[in-house]
CSV table of C-alpha atoms and ligand atoms in Angstrom, one decimal:
chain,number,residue,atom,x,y,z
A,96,UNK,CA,69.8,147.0,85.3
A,97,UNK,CA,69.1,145.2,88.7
A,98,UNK,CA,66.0,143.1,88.4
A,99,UNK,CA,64.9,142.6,92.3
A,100,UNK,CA,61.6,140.4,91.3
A,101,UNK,CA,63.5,137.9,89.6
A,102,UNK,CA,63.6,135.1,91.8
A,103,UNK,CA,64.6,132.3,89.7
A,104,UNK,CA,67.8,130.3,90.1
A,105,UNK,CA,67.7,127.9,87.5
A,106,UNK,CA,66.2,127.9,84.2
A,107,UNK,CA,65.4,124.3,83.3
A,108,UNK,CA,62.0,124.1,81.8
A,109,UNK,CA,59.7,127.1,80.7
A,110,UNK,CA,56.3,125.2,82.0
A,111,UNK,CA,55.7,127.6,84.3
A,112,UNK,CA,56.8,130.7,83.4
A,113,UNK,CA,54.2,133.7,84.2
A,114,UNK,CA,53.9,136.4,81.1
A,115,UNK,CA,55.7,139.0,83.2
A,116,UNK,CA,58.8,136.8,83.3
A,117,UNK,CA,59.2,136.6,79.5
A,118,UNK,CA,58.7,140.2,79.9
A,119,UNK,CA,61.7,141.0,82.0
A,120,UNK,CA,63.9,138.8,80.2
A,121,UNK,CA,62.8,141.0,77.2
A,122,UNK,CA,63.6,144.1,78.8
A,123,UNK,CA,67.0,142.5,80.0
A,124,UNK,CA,68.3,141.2,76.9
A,125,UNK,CA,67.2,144.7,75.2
A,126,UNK,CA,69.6,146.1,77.1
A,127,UNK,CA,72.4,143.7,76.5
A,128,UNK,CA,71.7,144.0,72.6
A,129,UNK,CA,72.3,147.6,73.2
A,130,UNK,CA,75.6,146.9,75.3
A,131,UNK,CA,76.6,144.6,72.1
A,132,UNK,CA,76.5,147.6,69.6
A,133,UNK,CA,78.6,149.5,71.3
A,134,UNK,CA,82.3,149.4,70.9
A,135,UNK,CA,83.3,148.1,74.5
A,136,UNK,CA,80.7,145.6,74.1
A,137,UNK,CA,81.6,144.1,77.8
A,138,UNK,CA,80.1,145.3,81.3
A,139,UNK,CA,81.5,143.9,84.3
A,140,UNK,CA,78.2,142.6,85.6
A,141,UNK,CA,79.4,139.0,86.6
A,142,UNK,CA,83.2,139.8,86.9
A,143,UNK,CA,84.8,137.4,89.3
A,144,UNK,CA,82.0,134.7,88.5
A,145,UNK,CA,82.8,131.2,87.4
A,146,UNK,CA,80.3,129.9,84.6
A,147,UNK,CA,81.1,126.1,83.5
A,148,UNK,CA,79.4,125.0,80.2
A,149,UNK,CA,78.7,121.3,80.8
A,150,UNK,CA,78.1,119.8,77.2
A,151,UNK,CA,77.9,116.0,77.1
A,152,UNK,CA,75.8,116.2,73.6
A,153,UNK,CA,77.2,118.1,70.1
A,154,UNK,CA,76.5,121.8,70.0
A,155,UNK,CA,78.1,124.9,67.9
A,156,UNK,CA,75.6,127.8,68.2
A,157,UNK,CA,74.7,127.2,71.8
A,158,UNK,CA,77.6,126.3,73.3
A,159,UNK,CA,79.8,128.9,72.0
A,160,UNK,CA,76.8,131.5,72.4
A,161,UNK,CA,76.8,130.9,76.0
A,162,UNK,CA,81.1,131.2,75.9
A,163,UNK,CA,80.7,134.6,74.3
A,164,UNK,CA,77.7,136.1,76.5
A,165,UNK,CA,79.7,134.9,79.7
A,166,UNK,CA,82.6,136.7,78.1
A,167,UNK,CA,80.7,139.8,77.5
A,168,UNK,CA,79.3,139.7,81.2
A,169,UNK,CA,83.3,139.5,82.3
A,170,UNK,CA,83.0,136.2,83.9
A,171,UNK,CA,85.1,133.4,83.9
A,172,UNK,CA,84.3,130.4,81.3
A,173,UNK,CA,85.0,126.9,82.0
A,174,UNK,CA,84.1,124.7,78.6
A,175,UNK,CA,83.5,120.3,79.4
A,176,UNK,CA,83.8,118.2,76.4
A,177,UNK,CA,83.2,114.4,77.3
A,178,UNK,CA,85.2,112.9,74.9
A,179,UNK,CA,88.3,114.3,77.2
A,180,UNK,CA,87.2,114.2,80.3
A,181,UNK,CA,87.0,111.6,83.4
A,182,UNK,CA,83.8,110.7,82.6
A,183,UNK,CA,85.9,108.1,80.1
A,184,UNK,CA,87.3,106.7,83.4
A,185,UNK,CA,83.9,106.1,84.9
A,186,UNK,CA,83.6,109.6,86.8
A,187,UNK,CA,79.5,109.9,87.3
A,188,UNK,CA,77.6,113.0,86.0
A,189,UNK,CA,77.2,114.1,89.5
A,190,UNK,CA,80.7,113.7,90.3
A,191,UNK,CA,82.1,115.8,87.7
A,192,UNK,CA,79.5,119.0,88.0
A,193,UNK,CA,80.8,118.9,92.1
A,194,UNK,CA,84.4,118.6,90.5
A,195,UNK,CA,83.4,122.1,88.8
A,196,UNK,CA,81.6,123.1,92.0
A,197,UNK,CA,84.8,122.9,94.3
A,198,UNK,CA,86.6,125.1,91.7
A,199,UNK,CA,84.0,128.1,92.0
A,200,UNK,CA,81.4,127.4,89.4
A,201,UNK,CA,79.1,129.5,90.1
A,202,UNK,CA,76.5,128.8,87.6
A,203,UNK,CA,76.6,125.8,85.4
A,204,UNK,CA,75.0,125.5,81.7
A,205,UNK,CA,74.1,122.2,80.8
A,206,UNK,CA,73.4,120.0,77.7
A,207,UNK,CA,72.7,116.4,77.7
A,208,UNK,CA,71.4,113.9,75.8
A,209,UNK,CA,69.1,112.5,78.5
A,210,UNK,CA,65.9,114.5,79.5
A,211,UNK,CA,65.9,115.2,83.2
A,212,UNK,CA,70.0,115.5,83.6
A,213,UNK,CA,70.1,119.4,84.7
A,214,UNK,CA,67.4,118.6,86.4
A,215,UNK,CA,69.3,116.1,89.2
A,216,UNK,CA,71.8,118.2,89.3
A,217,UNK,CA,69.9,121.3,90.1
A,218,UNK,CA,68.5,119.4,92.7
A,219,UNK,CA,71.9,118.4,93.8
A,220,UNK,CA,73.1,121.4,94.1
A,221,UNK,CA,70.4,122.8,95.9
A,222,UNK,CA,70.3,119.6,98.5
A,223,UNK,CA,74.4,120.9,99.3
A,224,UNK,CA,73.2,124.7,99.7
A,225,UNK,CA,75.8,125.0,96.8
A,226,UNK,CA,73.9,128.2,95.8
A,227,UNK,CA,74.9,127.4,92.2
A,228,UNK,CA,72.4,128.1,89.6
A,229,UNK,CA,71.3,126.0,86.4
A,230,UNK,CA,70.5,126.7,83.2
A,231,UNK,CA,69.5,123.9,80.6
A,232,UNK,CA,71.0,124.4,77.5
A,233,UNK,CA,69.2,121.5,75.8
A,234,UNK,CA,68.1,118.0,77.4
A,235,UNK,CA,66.7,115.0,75.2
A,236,UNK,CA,63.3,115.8,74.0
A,237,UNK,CA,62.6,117.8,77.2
A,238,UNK,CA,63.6,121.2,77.2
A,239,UNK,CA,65.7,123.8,75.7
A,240,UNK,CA,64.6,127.0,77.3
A,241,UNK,CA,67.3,129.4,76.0
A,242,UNK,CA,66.4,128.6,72.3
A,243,UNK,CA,62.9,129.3,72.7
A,244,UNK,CA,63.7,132.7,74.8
A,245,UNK,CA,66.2,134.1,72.2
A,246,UNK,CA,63.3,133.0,69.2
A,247,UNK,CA,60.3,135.2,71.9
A,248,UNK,CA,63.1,138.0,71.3
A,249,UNK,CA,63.7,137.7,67.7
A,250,UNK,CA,60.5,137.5,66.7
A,251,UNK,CA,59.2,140.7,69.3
A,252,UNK,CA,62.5,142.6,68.0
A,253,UNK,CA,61.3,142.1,64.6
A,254,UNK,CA,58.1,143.2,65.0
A,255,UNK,CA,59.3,146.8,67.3
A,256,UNK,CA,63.1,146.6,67.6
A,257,UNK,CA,62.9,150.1,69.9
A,258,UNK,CA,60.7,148.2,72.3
A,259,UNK,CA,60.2,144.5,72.2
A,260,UNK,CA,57.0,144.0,74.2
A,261,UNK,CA,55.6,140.8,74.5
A,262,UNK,CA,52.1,142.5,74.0
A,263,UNK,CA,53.0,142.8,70.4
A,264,UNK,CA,52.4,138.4,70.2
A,265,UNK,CA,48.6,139.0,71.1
A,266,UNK,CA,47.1,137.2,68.2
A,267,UNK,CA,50.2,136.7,65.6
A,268,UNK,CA,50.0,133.3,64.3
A,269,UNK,CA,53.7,131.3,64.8
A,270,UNK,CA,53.2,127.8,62.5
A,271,UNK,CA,56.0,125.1,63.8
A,272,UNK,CA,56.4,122.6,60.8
A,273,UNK,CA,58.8,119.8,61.3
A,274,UNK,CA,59.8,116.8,63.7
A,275,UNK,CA,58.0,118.0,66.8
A,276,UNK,CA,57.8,114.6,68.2
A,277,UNK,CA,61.6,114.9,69.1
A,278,UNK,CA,62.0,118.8,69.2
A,279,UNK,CA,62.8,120.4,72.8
A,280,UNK,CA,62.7,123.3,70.8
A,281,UNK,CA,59.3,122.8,69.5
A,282,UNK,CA,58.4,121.9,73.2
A,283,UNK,CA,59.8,125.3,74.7
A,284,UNK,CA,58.5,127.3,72.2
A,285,UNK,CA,54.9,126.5,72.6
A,286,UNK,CA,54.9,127.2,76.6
A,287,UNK,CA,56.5,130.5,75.9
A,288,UNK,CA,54.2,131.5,72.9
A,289,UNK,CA,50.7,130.3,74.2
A,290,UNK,CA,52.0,131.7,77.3
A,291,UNK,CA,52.3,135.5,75.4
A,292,UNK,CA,49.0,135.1,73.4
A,293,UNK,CA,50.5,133.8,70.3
A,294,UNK,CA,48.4,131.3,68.3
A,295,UNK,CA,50.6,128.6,67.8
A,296,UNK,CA,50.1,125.8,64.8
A,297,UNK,CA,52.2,122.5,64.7
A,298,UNK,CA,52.6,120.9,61.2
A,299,UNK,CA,54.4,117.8,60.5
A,300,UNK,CA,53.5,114.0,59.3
A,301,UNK,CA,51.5,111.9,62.1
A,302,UNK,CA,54.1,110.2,62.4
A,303,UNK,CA,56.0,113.5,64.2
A,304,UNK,CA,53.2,114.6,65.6
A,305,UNK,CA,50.7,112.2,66.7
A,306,UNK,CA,47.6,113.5,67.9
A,307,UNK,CA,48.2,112.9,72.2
A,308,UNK,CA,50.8,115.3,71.2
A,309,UNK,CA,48.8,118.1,72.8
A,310,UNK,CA,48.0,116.4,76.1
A,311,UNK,CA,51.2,117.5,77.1
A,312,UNK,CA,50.1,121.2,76.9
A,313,UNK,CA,47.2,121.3,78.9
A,314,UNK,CA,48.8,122.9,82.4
A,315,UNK,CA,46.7,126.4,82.0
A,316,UNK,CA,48.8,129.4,82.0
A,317,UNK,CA,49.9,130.8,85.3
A,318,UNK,CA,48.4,134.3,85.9
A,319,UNK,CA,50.8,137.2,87.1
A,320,UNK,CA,49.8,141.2,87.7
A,321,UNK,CA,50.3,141.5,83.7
A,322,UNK,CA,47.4,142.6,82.0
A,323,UNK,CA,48.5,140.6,78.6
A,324,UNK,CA,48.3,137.1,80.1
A,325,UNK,CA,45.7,135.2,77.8
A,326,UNK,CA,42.9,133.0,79.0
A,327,UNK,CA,44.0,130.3,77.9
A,328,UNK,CA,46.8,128.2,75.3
A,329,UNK,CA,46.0,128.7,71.4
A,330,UNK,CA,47.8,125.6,70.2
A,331,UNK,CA,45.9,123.8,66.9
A,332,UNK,CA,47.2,120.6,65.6
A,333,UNK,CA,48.2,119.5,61.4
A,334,UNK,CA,48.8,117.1,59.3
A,335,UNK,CA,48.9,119.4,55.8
A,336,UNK,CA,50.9,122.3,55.6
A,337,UNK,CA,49.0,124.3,53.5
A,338,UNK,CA,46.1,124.7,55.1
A,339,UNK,CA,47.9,125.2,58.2
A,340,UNK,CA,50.0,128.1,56.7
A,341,UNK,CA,47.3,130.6,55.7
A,342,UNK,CA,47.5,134.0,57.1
A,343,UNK,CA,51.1,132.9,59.1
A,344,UNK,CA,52.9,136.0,60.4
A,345,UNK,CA,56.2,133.6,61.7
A,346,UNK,CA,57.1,130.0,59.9
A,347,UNK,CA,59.7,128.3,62.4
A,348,UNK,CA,60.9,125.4,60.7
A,349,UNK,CA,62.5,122.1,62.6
A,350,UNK,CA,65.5,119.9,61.6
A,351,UNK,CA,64.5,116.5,61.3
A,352,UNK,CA,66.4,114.3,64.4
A,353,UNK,CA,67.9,111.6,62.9
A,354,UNK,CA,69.6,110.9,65.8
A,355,UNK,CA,66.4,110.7,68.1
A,356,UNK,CA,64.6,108.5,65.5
A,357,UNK,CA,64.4,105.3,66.6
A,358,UNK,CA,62.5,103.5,63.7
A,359,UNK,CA,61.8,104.9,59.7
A,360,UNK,CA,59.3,107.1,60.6
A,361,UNK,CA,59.7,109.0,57.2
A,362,UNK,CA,59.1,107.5,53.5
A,363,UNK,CA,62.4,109.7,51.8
A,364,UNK,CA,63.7,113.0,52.7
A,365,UNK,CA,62.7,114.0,49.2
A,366,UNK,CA,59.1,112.7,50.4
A,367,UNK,CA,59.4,115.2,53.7
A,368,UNK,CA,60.6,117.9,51.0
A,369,UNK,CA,57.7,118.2,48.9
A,370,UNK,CA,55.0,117.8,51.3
A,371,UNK,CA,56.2,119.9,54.3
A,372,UNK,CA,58.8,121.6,53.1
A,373,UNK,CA,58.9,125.8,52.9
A,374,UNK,CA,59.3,126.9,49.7
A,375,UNK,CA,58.4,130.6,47.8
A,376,UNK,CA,55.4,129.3,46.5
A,377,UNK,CA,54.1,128.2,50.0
A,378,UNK,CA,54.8,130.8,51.8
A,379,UNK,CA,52.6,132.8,49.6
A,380,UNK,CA,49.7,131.5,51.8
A,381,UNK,CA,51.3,133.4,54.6
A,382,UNK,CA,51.1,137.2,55.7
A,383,UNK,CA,53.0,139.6,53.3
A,384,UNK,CA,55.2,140.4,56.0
A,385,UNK,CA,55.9,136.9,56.9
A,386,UNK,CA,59.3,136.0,58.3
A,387,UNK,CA,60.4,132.3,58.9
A,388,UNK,CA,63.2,131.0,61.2
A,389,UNK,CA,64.5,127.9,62.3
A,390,UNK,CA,66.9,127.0,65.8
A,391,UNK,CA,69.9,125.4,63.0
A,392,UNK,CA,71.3,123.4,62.0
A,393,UNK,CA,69.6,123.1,58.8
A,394,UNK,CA,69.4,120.5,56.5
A,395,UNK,CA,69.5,123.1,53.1
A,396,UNK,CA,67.0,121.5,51.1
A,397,UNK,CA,64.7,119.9,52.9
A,398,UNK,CA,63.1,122.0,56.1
A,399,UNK,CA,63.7,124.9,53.9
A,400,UNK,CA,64.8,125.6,50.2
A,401,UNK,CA,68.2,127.2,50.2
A,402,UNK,CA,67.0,130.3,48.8
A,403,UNK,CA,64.9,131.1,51.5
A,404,UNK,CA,67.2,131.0,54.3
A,405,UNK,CA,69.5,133.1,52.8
A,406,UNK,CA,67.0,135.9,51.8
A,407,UNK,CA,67.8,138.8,54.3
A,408,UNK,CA,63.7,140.2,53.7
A,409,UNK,CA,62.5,136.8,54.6
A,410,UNK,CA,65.0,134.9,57.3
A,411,UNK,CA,65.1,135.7,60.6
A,412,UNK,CA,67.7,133.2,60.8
A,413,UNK,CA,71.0,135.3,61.5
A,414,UNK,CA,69.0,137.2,64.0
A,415,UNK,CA,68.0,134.3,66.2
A,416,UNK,CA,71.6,133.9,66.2
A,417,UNK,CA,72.5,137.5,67.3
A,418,UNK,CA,69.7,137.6,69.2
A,419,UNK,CA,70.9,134.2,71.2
A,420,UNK,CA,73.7,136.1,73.0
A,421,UNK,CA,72.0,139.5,74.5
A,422,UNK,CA,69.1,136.6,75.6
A,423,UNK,CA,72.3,134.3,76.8
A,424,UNK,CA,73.3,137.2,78.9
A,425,UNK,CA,70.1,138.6,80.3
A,426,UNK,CA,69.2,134.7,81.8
A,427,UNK,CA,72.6,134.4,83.0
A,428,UNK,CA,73.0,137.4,84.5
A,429,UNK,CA,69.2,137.4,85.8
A,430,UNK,CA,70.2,134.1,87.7
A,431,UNK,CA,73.3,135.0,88.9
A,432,UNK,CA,71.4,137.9,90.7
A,433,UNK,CA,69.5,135.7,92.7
A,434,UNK,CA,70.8,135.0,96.4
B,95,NCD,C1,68.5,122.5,68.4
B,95,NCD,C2,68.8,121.5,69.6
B,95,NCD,O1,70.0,121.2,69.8
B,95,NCD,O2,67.9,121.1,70.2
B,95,NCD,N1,69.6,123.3,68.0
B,95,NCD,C3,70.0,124.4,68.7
B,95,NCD,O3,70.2,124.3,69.9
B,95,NCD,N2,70.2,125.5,68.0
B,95,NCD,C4,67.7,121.9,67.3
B,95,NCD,C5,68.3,120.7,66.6
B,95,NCD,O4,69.3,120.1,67.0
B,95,NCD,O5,67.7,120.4,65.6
């Protein structure tokens, strides 16, 4: 399974990633999903490796998917929580990630509140030769470029499990609907999409998406010896949903970020509910074969009617989060490869 044109050592923003990238990780994590239905579902592929999950923000999904695919990759798992650690004594960010470098840490996985954090510390440990590599699990409204690879795999396994391709995105239209103005998720997700040739439409109230939104997007897509990569991004901008849903082959829906909302930007949740919210009668806009998704956590109810999420014809839902650990171990073990 060696990949010798992966040259990556840290994953910290997908900006830049070239269409035969996304393609390897697709290839890679294929394989791991295949490693995961087995009954040894382990491979000693990073034995002897130290991988430290540095979470200074709340996480359940990501945090203990990256536990399980550094388990399944037979390396060893160090897990940082701040409310226990030194970091209560005045211990700098910096200080503590060298604290885990001097034990071994090999590669670190990182989630912080504050965009730009893995980024420091990537460049940290490059400035020591440390040879460590990063991966962002999720900073502020920046990035969150595992979230965004694991969705790329869902939605190419659903359309060919035997061979996810990202070919198979020329075209499809993925709608976004929910607080993009805070969502790293959001962010990832259109530089990996528009980078495959999806067209990619963002829904939500102007007041979580206003319209310079898309002047973030405008860095043209790096070419590569693929013939898929597109001309350019297909990204389109709404304010209604229903308009915005016709003909949809993937509905990702977004929590909304209390927590990164710093005024009322919203009338009533109930308000949010009725005009952006996915129901049955909505989604009847969309493709027959239309699947939605959404990163979690939900709020049941609001992003989504209950019903919905829990229909096993409709959701793609569990499968992100199945999907999350064969992608977890293809990026982990594709930078831990690199010299
Ligand atoms: C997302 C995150 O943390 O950015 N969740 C996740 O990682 N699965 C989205 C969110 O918090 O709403």
């Amino acid at each position: 399974m060696a990949d010798n044109t992966w040259s990556r050592r840290h994953i910290i923003s997908l900006e830049d990633f070239t269409a035969n990238e996304y393609q390897t990780i697709l290839q890679t994590a294929t394989s791991f999903s295949e490693v995961l239905s087995r009954r040894t579902k382990k491979v000693p592929a990073l034995q002897g490796q130290v991988i430290t999950n540095l979470f200074f923000e709340p996480s359940t999904r990501t945090r203990s998917s990256f536990e399980l695919a550094a388990k399944r990759l037979s390396a060893d798992i160090l897990n940082f929580s701040p409310g226990s650690s030194s970091l209560k004594k005045g211990e700098t960010i910096l200080d503590t990630a060298k604290t885990y470098l001097a034990m071994g840490t090999n590669l670190m996985v990182i989630r912080h509140q504050e965009a730009g954090v893995p980024t420091i510390i990537a460049q940290e440990m490059d400035r020591i030769n440390s040879g460590v590599g990063i991966l962002n699990a999720g900073d502020g409204q920046h990035a969150h470029p595992s979230q965004a690879l694991l969705d790329l795999f869902t939605i190419c396994n659903s359309l060919n499990p035997n061979n996810p391709h990202i070919e198979q995105l020329q075209g499809k239209k993925v709608v976004i609907v929910g607080d993009i103005l805070h969502s790293r998720v959001a962010r990832s997700n259109i530089w990996s999409l528009t980078t495959c040739g999806a067209d990619v439409h963002l829904v939500a109230p102007p007041t979580l998406l206003p319209k310079h939104f898309l002047g973030a997007f405008k860095q043209p897509i790096r070419p590569d010896h693929t013939a898929t990569t597109p001309p350019e991004r297909k990204l389109y901008l709404h304010w209604q949903l229903e308009p915005a849903l016709a003909g949809a082959d993937f509905v990702m829906a977004l929590r909304l970020q209390h927590e990164r909302m710093s005024q009322h930007l919203l009338p009533s949740l109930r308000e949010y509910h009725q005009q952006f919210g996915i129901d049955r009668e909505r989604l009847k806009r969309c493709k027959p074969t239309v699947k939605i998704m959404h990163p979690g956590p939900t709020n049941r109810g609001v992003e989504l009617t209950s019903d919905l999420m829990d229909d096993p014809e409709l959701s793609l839902v569990p499968m992100q989060v199945t999907s999350g650990v064969a992608t977890r171990m293809a990026l982990l073990y594709l930078i831990g490869g690199v010299k």
